């Protein structure tokens, strides 16, 4: 009886394996309901499964539902339930590039999902209706359907025409009755020859009282017993894989900036950028953005009507959202200034928003980043709260300073191209730099003709390199003359009027109503632009109009060997009559980047033209 029962169970399991086939589909309809699609009754469910509309491409950051369909021949409910409890189904998903090969020559790929169908999930079971007169090839089938959600996460590999490949595998575990005696109990089979007796040498020991101990070598020869054999896990035939195109629909990035406030604040401004890629031709609805700071406050700065959610977007749209992030209880000594920022974005793609088969995939993006709310060591705007860091021969502040004694980090020729550095800045330096000895002699010669307003004229500059060649070691040949060759650049600096104590006289504003000039009314705001103030600022400006313009912005001289000379010209344009000139001519050594200013220059008298008013 036992042998017969074992034979029947093994035969039923083998018959189930031979007649079963696993396939899997991704329906196109959002919130797909299998019971509604199959209907209450059907003669052939295979035609209904084939008629289900399926997705042709997918999005990253989307959660899809894969339906695993196991088709097997009709069996009684008791036999079907017995096999169903021993089925194990696993599902894997990986991203595969189409064009970029890996190191071994295969396409680059990365597994983004690997899971098994939980045993507690109750599958949907449907069976073809029984019909009389079926043909030999027209058999009756039973369909077992599991639903498995899969989140399509973004891989770490660089994407090049990616595809997502789903691979499902089903196997049948053997029943207890199918296991043979040694596999079921762990003991050796009956009437099987034993191995060598390891205790044979103790059989003649008188202390054992005639007892002959025995221990087979088969008991101890295996270090680890085999827990599973090839017969225990038998695979079920099925679809090898399912490949679908996949595209990134949304790209996001977050940046942070510290607001310019006095006194400085630990708050940060988060700039959240949402960029819609060109890989889809449908509308998308941005309906949720959530920013959460642990022990902090998030203030939404997107109060305009056009920035309120939900937003309808299309491909190539780029949107930036602003948020103010501030910590709580940052003044506490035991409270850390490091916080975690959680960002969540949800987008719904309107692939097919109308019709019976609605397809509106929902994308969910979320990540966590770290914020540091600690105050800057040396704030760059306004008066510093504490004494700033001082470094020798360096500006008094590390960043752009707002104090009166702060020095600009920009070169004076850039910040004020029409002027030399102010005398105050030159005298405020604690370290005096001696004027370098260039060993260069220059002779400036002005024009020998009358110059009228609007005419061009030139200065002739005769340059002599009076440096001596470097002497070599004793007994060596003389050093070549190119050792001390000089390369120079001449830059003319325009003249400006200096006023050490500018006095700005502000006349009474005409924007104020009569009678309120002496008494300010708090209900009346100040004028945004007062023409009298603008006029006074222009009249008291530190810079006069330009008399002459240099047309030779950068004149190069050299390479100039020792005891050699060269002649160059500086061309100018006179703009108005009178005594004109430039402030200085700066001579720059292009090799050492040292410079010196030549201020003793020719004076040019510009005459008016005959007939000018």
mmCIF file of N, CA and C in Angstrom, residues 10-99:
data_model
loop_
_atom_site.group_PDB
_atom_site.id
_atom_site.type_symbol
_atom_site.label_atom_id
_atom_site.label_comp_id
_atom_site.label_asym_id
_atom_site.label_seq_id
_atom_site.Cartn_x
_atom_site.Cartn_y
_atom_site.Cartn_z
ATOM 1 N N UNK A 10 4.279 10.477 -6.808
ATOM 2 C CA UNK A 10 5.340 10.847 -7.728
ATOM 3 C C UNK A 10 4.819 10.997 -9.145
ATOM 4 N N UNK A 11 3.905 10.177 -9.526
ATOM 5 C CA UNK A 11 3.361 10.243 -10.876
ATOM 6 C C UNK A 11 2.526 11.515 -11.054
ATOM 7 N N UNK A 12 1.780 11.922 -10.012
ATOM 8 C CA UNK A 12 0.984 13.152 -10.105
ATOM 9 C C UNK A 12 1.881 14.383 -10.186
ATOM 10 N N UNK A 13 2.982 14.421 -9.400
ATOM 11 C CA UNK A 13 3.890 15.555 -9.465
ATOM 12 C C UNK A 13 4.587 15.663 -10.803
ATOM 13 N N UNK A 14 5.007 14.527 -11.349
ATOM 14 C CA UNK A 14 5.642 14.552 -12.651
ATOM 15 C C UNK A 14 4.666 14.959 -13.738
ATOM 16 N N UNK A 15 3.432 14.531 -13.628
ATOM 17 C CA UNK A 15 2.419 14.921 -14.616
ATOM 18 C C UNK A 15 2.135 16.425 -14.544
ATOM 19 N N UNK A 16 2.156 16.990 -13.327
ATOM 20 C CA UNK A 16 1.948 18.436 -13.183
ATOM 21 C C UNK A 16 3.092 19.214 -13.830
ATOM 22 N N UNK A 17 4.326 18.743 -13.689
ATOM 23 C CA UNK A 17 5.463 19.416 -14.312
ATOM 24 C C UNK A 17 5.397 19.353 -15.832
ATOM 25 N N UNK A 18 5.010 18.222 -16.358
ATOM 26 C CA UNK A 18 4.990 18.062 -17.811
ATOM 27 C C UNK A 18 3.897 18.887 -18.461
ATOM 28 N N UNK A 19 2.840 19.166 -17.768
ATOM 29 C CA UNK A 19 1.691 19.837 -18.372
ATOM 30 C C UNK A 19 1.585 21.328 -18.007
ATOM 31 N N UNK A 20 2.556 21.878 -17.297
ATOM 32 C CA UNK A 20 2.470 23.268 -16.832
ATOM 33 C C UNK A 20 3.401 24.144 -17.656
ATOM 34 N N UNK A 21 3.017 25.453 -17.753
ATOM 35 C CA UNK A 21 3.816 26.448 -18.477
ATOM 36 C C UNK A 21 3.576 27.806 -17.819
ATOM 37 N N UNK A 22 4.688 28.537 -17.535
ATOM 38 C CA UNK A 22 4.619 29.827 -16.842
ATOM 39 C C UNK A 22 4.898 30.950 -17.836
ATOM 40 N N UNK A 23 4.048 31.960 -17.827
ATOM 41 C CA UNK A 23 4.252 33.171 -18.610
ATOM 42 C C UNK A 23 3.910 34.372 -17.736
ATOM 43 N N UNK A 24 4.269 35.576 -18.199
ATOM 44 C CA UNK A 24 4.024 36.778 -17.390
ATOM 45 C C UNK A 24 3.785 37.939 -18.329
ATOM 46 N N UNK A 25 2.910 38.847 -17.893
ATOM 47 C CA UNK A 25 2.485 39.993 -18.696
ATOM 48 C C UNK A 25 2.476 41.247 -17.827
ATOM 49 N N UNK A 26 2.564 42.408 -18.495
ATOM 50 C CA UNK A 26 2.448 43.718 -17.843
ATOM 51 C C UNK A 26 1.277 44.434 -18.490
ATOM 52 N N UNK A 27 0.113 44.475 -17.858
ATOM 53 C CA UNK A 27 -1.067 45.108 -18.481
ATOM 54 C C UNK A 27 -0.853 46.607 -18.675
ATOM 55 N N UNK A 28 -1.476 47.138 -19.711
ATOM 56 C CA UNK A 28 -1.374 48.565 -19.998
ATOM 57 C C UNK A 28 -2.316 49.392 -19.133
ATOM 58 N N UNK A 29 -3.412 48.836 -18.718
ATOM 59 C CA UNK A 29 -4.409 49.576 -17.955
ATOM 60 C C UNK A 29 -3.933 49.801 -16.527
ATOM 61 N N UNK A 30 -4.036 51.038 -16.067
ATOM 62 C CA UNK A 30 -3.706 51.343 -14.681
ATOM 63 C C UNK A 30 -4.811 50.811 -13.770
ATOM 64 N N UNK A 31 -4.423 50.287 -12.604
ATOM 65 C CA UNK A 31 -5.358 49.654 -11.656
ATOM 66 C C UNK A 31 -6.116 48.527 -12.351
ATOM 67 N N UNK A 32 -5.349 47.664 -13.015
ATOM 68 C CA UNK A 32 -5.931 46.554 -13.765
ATOM 69 C C UNK A 32 -6.578 45.556 -12.803
ATOM 70 N N UNK A 33 -7.788 45.119 -13.147
ATOM 71 C CA UNK A 33 -8.522 44.138 -12.346
ATOM 72 C C UNK A 33 -8.700 42.893 -13.204
ATOM 73 N N UNK A 34 -8.047 41.813 -12.775
ATOM 74 C CA UNK A 34 -8.052 40.586 -13.562
ATOM 75 C C UNK A 34 -9.437 39.958 -13.631
ATOM 76 N N UNK A 35 -10.171 39.964 -12.515
ATOM 77 C CA UNK A 35 -11.493 39.336 -12.513
ATOM 78 C C UNK A 35 -12.434 40.015 -13.506
ATOM 79 N N UNK A 36 -12.322 41.341 -13.601
ATOM 80 C CA UNK A 36 -13.174 42.064 -14.535
ATOM 81 C C UNK A 36 -12.778 41.797 -15.974
ATOM 82 N N UNK A 37 -11.476 41.643 -16.229
ATOM 83 C CA UNK A 37 -11.024 41.393 -17.594
ATOM 84 C C UNK A 37 -11.383 39.995 -18.065
ATOM 85 N N UNK A 38 -11.370 39.015 -17.169
ATOM 86 C CA UNK A 38 -11.679 37.649 -17.569
ATOM 87 C C UNK A 38 -13.171 37.376 -17.626
ATOM 88 N N UNK A 39 -13.950 38.136 -16.862
ATOM 89 C CA UNK A 39 -15.383 37.904 -16.860
ATOM 90 C C UNK A 39 -15.762 36.764 -15.923
ATOM 91 N N UNK A 40 -17.057 36.523 -15.843
ATOM 92 C CA UNK A 40 -17.558 35.477 -14.946
ATOM 93 C C UNK A 40 -17.358 34.085 -15.522
ATOM 94 N N UNK A 41 -17.702 33.894 -16.753
ATOM 95 C CA UNK A 41 -17.578 32.586 -17.388
ATOM 96 C C UNK A 41 -16.918 32.750 -18.735
ATOM 97 N N UNK A 42 -16.199 31.729 -19.136
ATOM 98 C CA UNK A 42 -15.542 31.740 -20.438
ATOM 99 C C UNK A 42 -15.241 30.311 -20.851
ATOM 100 N N UNK A 43 -15.393 30.060 -22.142
ATOM 101 C CA UNK A 43 -15.082 28.730 -22.649
ATOM 102 C C UNK A 43 -13.578 28.512 -22.738
ATOM 103 N N UNK A 44 -12.857 29.521 -23.231
ATOM 104 C CA UNK A 44 -11.407 29.435 -23.400
ATOM 105 C C UNK A 44 -10.779 30.696 -22.808
ATOM 106 N N UNK A 45 -10.113 30.549 -21.643
ATOM 107 C CA UNK A 45 -9.469 31.702 -21.005
ATOM 108 C C UNK A 45 -8.170 32.100 -21.704
ATOM 109 N N UNK A 46 -7.595 31.196 -22.486
ATOM 110 C CA UNK A 46 -6.356 31.518 -23.164
ATOM 111 C C UNK A 46 -6.532 32.685 -24.130
ATOM 112 N N UNK A 47 -7.677 32.727 -24.817
ATOM 113 C CA UNK A 47 -7.949 33.836 -25.738
ATOM 114 C C UNK A 47 -8.111 35.148 -24.975
ATOM 115 N N UNK A 48 -8.669 35.115 -23.768
ATOM 116 C CA UNK A 48 -8.818 36.337 -22.975
ATOM 117 C C UNK A 48 -7.466 36.850 -22.482
ATOM 118 N N UNK A 49 -6.597 35.941 -22.088
ATOM 119 C CA UNK A 49 -5.265 36.368 -21.668
ATOM 120 C C UNK A 49 -4.497 36.975 -22.831
ATOM 121 N N UNK A 50 -4.635 36.401 -24.009
ATOM 122 C CA UNK A 50 -3.934 36.944 -25.177
ATOM 123 C C UNK A 50 -4.495 38.291 -25.597
ATOM 124 N N UNK A 51 -5.758 38.598 -25.283
ATOM 125 C CA UNK A 51 -6.386 39.846 -25.700
ATOM 126 C C UNK A 51 -6.112 41.004 -24.744
ATOM 127 N N UNK A 52 -5.454 40.754 -23.623
ATOM 128 C CA UNK A 52 -5.164 41.829 -22.665
ATOM 129 C C UNK A 52 -4.158 42.802 -23.278
ATOM 130 N N UNK A 53 -4.489 44.106 -23.247
ATOM 131 C CA UNK A 53 -3.590 45.137 -23.768
ATOM 132 C C UNK A 53 -2.380 45.261 -22.842
ATOM 133 N N UNK A 54 -1.174 45.234 -23.417
ATOM 134 C CA UNK A 54 0.047 45.184 -22.622
ATOM 135 C C UNK A 54 0.914 46.408 -22.888
ATOM 136 N N UNK A 55 1.758 46.737 -21.917
ATOM 137 C CA UNK A 55 2.661 47.881 -22.040
ATOM 138 C C UNK A 55 3.766 47.559 -23.042
ATOM 139 N N UNK A 56 4.111 48.579 -23.848
ATOM 140 C CA UNK A 56 5.200 48.438 -24.806
ATOM 141 C C UNK A 56 6.480 49.098 -24.315
ATOM 142 N N UNK A 57 6.383 50.064 -23.405
ATOM 143 C CA UNK A 57 7.551 50.712 -22.821
ATOM 144 C C UNK A 57 7.176 51.207 -21.430
ATOM 145 N N UNK A 58 8.192 51.405 -20.614
ATOM 146 C CA UNK A 58 7.989 51.740 -19.205
ATOM 147 C C UNK A 58 8.821 52.967 -18.849
ATOM 148 N N UNK A 59 8.579 53.490 -17.635
ATOM 149 C CA UNK A 59 9.315 54.636 -17.102
ATOM 150 C C UNK A 59 10.126 54.191 -15.899
ATOM 151 N N UNK A 60 11.250 54.862 -15.699
ATOM 152 C CA UNK A 60 11.960 54.707 -14.432
ATOM 153 C C UNK A 60 11.150 55.361 -13.309
ATOM 154 N N UNK A 61 11.389 54.894 -12.071
ATOM 155 C CA UNK A 61 10.702 55.392 -10.860
ATOM 156 C C UNK A 61 9.216 55.057 -10.885
ATOM 157 N N UNK A 62 8.841 54.061 -11.634
ATOM 158 C CA UNK A 62 7.444 53.643 -11.723
ATOM 159 C C UNK A 62 7.275 52.292 -11.047
ATOM 160 N N UNK A 63 6.141 52.094 -10.400
ATOM 161 C CA UNK A 63 5.813 50.811 -9.789
ATOM 162 C C UNK A 63 4.787 50.113 -10.675
ATOM 163 N N UNK A 64 5.184 49.009 -11.258
ATOM 164 C CA UNK A 64 4.293 48.263 -12.150
ATOM 165 C C UNK A 64 3.860 46.976 -11.460
ATOM 166 N N UNK A 65 2.824 46.383 -11.983
ATOM 167 C CA UNK A 65 2.300 45.113 -11.476
ATOM 168 C C UNK A 65 2.437 44.069 -12.577
ATOM 169 N N UNK A 66 3.219 43.040 -12.301
ATOM 170 C CA UNK A 66 3.440 41.943 -13.242
ATOM 171 C C UNK A 66 2.549 40.774 -12.840
ATOM 172 N N UNK A 67 1.823 40.263 -13.815
ATOM 173 C CA UNK A 67 0.937 39.122 -13.577
ATOM 174 C C UNK A 67 1.630 37.867 -14.079
ATOM 175 N N UNK A 68 1.881 36.932 -13.155
ATOM 176 C CA UNK A 68 2.499 35.641 -13.454
ATOM 177 C C UNK A 68 1.398 34.613 -13.656
ATOM 178 N N UNK A 69 1.302 34.075 -14.864
ATOM 179 C CA UNK A 69 0.216 33.167 -15.235
ATOM 180 C C UNK A 69 0.805 31.776 -15.425
ATOM 181 N N UNK A 70 0.375 30.820 -14.603
ATOM 182 C CA UNK A 70 0.789 29.423 -14.712
ATOM 183 C C UNK A 70 -0.370 28.626 -15.295
ATOM 184 N N UNK A 71 -0.151 28.098 -16.486
ATOM 185 C CA UNK A 71 -1.188 27.294 -17.151
ATOM 186 C C UNK A 71 -0.852 25.819 -16.986
ATOM 187 N N UNK A 72 -1.823 25.045 -16.506
ATOM 188 C CA UNK A 72 -1.653 23.611 -16.317
ATOM 189 C C UNK A 72 -2.928 22.887 -16.742
ATOM 190 N N UNK A 73 -2.821 21.620 -16.989
ATOM 191 C CA UNK A 73 -3.995 20.851 -17.385
ATOM 192 C C UNK A 73 -4.946 20.681 -16.203
ATOM 193 N N UNK A 74 -6.174 20.516 -16.552
ATOM 194 C CA UNK A 74 -7.212 20.443 -15.525
ATOM 195 C C UNK A 74 -6.955 19.260 -14.607
ATOM 196 N N UNK A 75 -7.118 19.498 -13.296
ATOM 197 C CA UNK A 75 -6.988 18.453 -12.282
ATOM 198 C C UNK A 75 -8.032 18.690 -11.206
ATOM 199 N N UNK A 76 -8.252 17.681 -10.422
ATOM 200 C CA UNK A 76 -9.194 17.813 -9.320
ATOM 201 C C UNK A 76 -8.663 18.829 -8.301
ATOM 202 N N UNK A 77 -9.604 19.390 -7.561
ATOM 203 C CA UNK A 77 -9.226 20.460 -6.628
ATOM 204 C C UNK A 77 -8.248 19.972 -5.572
ATOM 205 N N UNK A 78 -8.420 18.750 -5.079
ATOM 206 C CA UNK A 78 -7.513 18.238 -4.052
ATOM 207 C C UNK A 78 -6.103 18.082 -4.605
ATOM 208 N N UNK A 79 -5.993 17.558 -5.805
ATOM 209 C CA UNK A 79 -4.685 17.385 -6.417
ATOM 210 C C UNK A 79 -4.059 18.729 -6.763
ATOM 211 N N UNK A 80 -4.905 19.696 -7.235
ATOM 212 C CA UNK A 80 -4.380 21.019 -7.584
ATOM 213 C C UNK A 80 -3.887 21.758 -6.346
ATOM 214 N N UNK A 81 -4.635 21.681 -5.251
ATOM 215 C CA UNK A 81 -4.207 22.345 -4.023
ATOM 216 C C UNK A 81 -2.935 21.726 -3.464
ATOM 217 N N UNK A 82 -2.775 20.427 -3.648
ATOM 218 C CA UNK A 82 -1.567 19.765 -3.165
ATOM 219 C C UNK A 82 -0.336 20.251 -3.920
ATOM 220 N N UNK A 83 -0.464 20.432 -5.218
ATOM 221 C CA UNK A 83 0.673 20.926 -6.007
ATOM 222 C C UNK A 83 0.882 22.423 -5.812
ATOM 223 N N UNK A 84 -0.226 23.167 -5.584
ATOM 224 C CA UNK A 84 -0.122 24.613 -5.450
ATOM 225 C C UNK A 84 0.662 25.014 -4.204
ATOM 226 N N UNK A 85 0.550 24.225 -3.128
ATOM 227 C CA UNK A 85 1.280 24.537 -1.903
ATOM 228 C C UNK A 85 2.763 24.280 -1.997
ATOM 229 N N UNK A 86 3.200 23.588 -3.060
ATOM 230 C CA UNK A 86 4.620 23.262 -3.215
ATOM 231 C C UNK A 86 5.287 24.039 -4.341
ATOM 232 N N UNK A 87 4.588 25.043 -4.891
ATOM 233 C CA UNK A 87 5.143 25.832 -5.994
ATOM 234 C C UNK A 87 5.902 27.039 -5.426
ATOM 235 N N UNK A 88 7.071 27.286 -5.950
ATOM 236 C CA UNK A 88 7.880 28.448 -5.583
ATOM 237 C C UNK A 88 8.131 29.258 -6.858
ATOM 238 N N UNK A 89 7.760 30.564 -6.824
ATOM 239 C CA UNK A 89 7.884 31.446 -7.987
ATOM 240 C C UNK A 89 8.793 32.611 -7.599
ATOM 241 N N UNK A 90 9.812 32.883 -8.417
ATOM 242 C CA UNK A 90 10.742 34.008 -8.206
ATOM 243 C C UNK A 90 10.735 34.889 -9.440
ATOM 244 N N UNK A 91 11.072 36.176 -9.229
ATOM 245 C CA UNK A 91 11.060 37.154 -10.315
ATOM 246 C C UNK A 91 12.267 38.072 -10.167
ATOM 247 N N UNK A 92 12.977 38.300 -11.267
ATOM 248 C CA UNK A 92 14.121 39.203 -11.314
ATOM 249 C C UNK A 92 13.904 40.223 -12.421
ATOM 250 N N UNK A 93 14.432 41.433 -12.198
ATOM 251 C CA UNK A 93 14.385 42.502 -13.205
ATOM 252 C C UNK A 93 15.758 43.156 -13.262
ATOM 253 N N UNK A 94 16.270 43.343 -14.465
ATOM 254 C CA UNK A 94 17.572 43.973 -14.650
ATOM 255 C C UNK A 94 17.511 44.943 -15.823
ATOM 256 N N UNK A 95 18.336 45.994 -15.722
ATOM 257 C CA UNK A 95 18.448 47.005 -16.775
ATOM 258 C C UNK A 95 19.625 46.621 -17.658
ATOM 259 N N UNK A 96 19.380 46.579 -18.957
ATOM 260 C CA UNK A 96 20.389 46.172 -19.926
ATOM 261 C C UNK A 96 20.533 47.287 -20.957
ATOM 262 N N UNK A 97 21.777 47.727 -21.195
ATOM 263 C CA UNK A 97 22.054 48.709 -22.237
ATOM 264 C C UNK A 97 22.138 48.020 -23.592
ATOM 265 N N UNK A 98 21.725 48.752 -24.610
ATOM 266 C CA UNK A 98 21.697 48.160 -25.945
ATOM 267 C C UNK A 98 23.009 48.326 -26.682
ATOM 268 N N UNK A 99 23.774 49.405 -26.378
ATOM 269 C CA UNK A 99 24.944 49.724 -27.185
ATOM 270 C C UNK A 99 26.246 49.685 -26.402
#
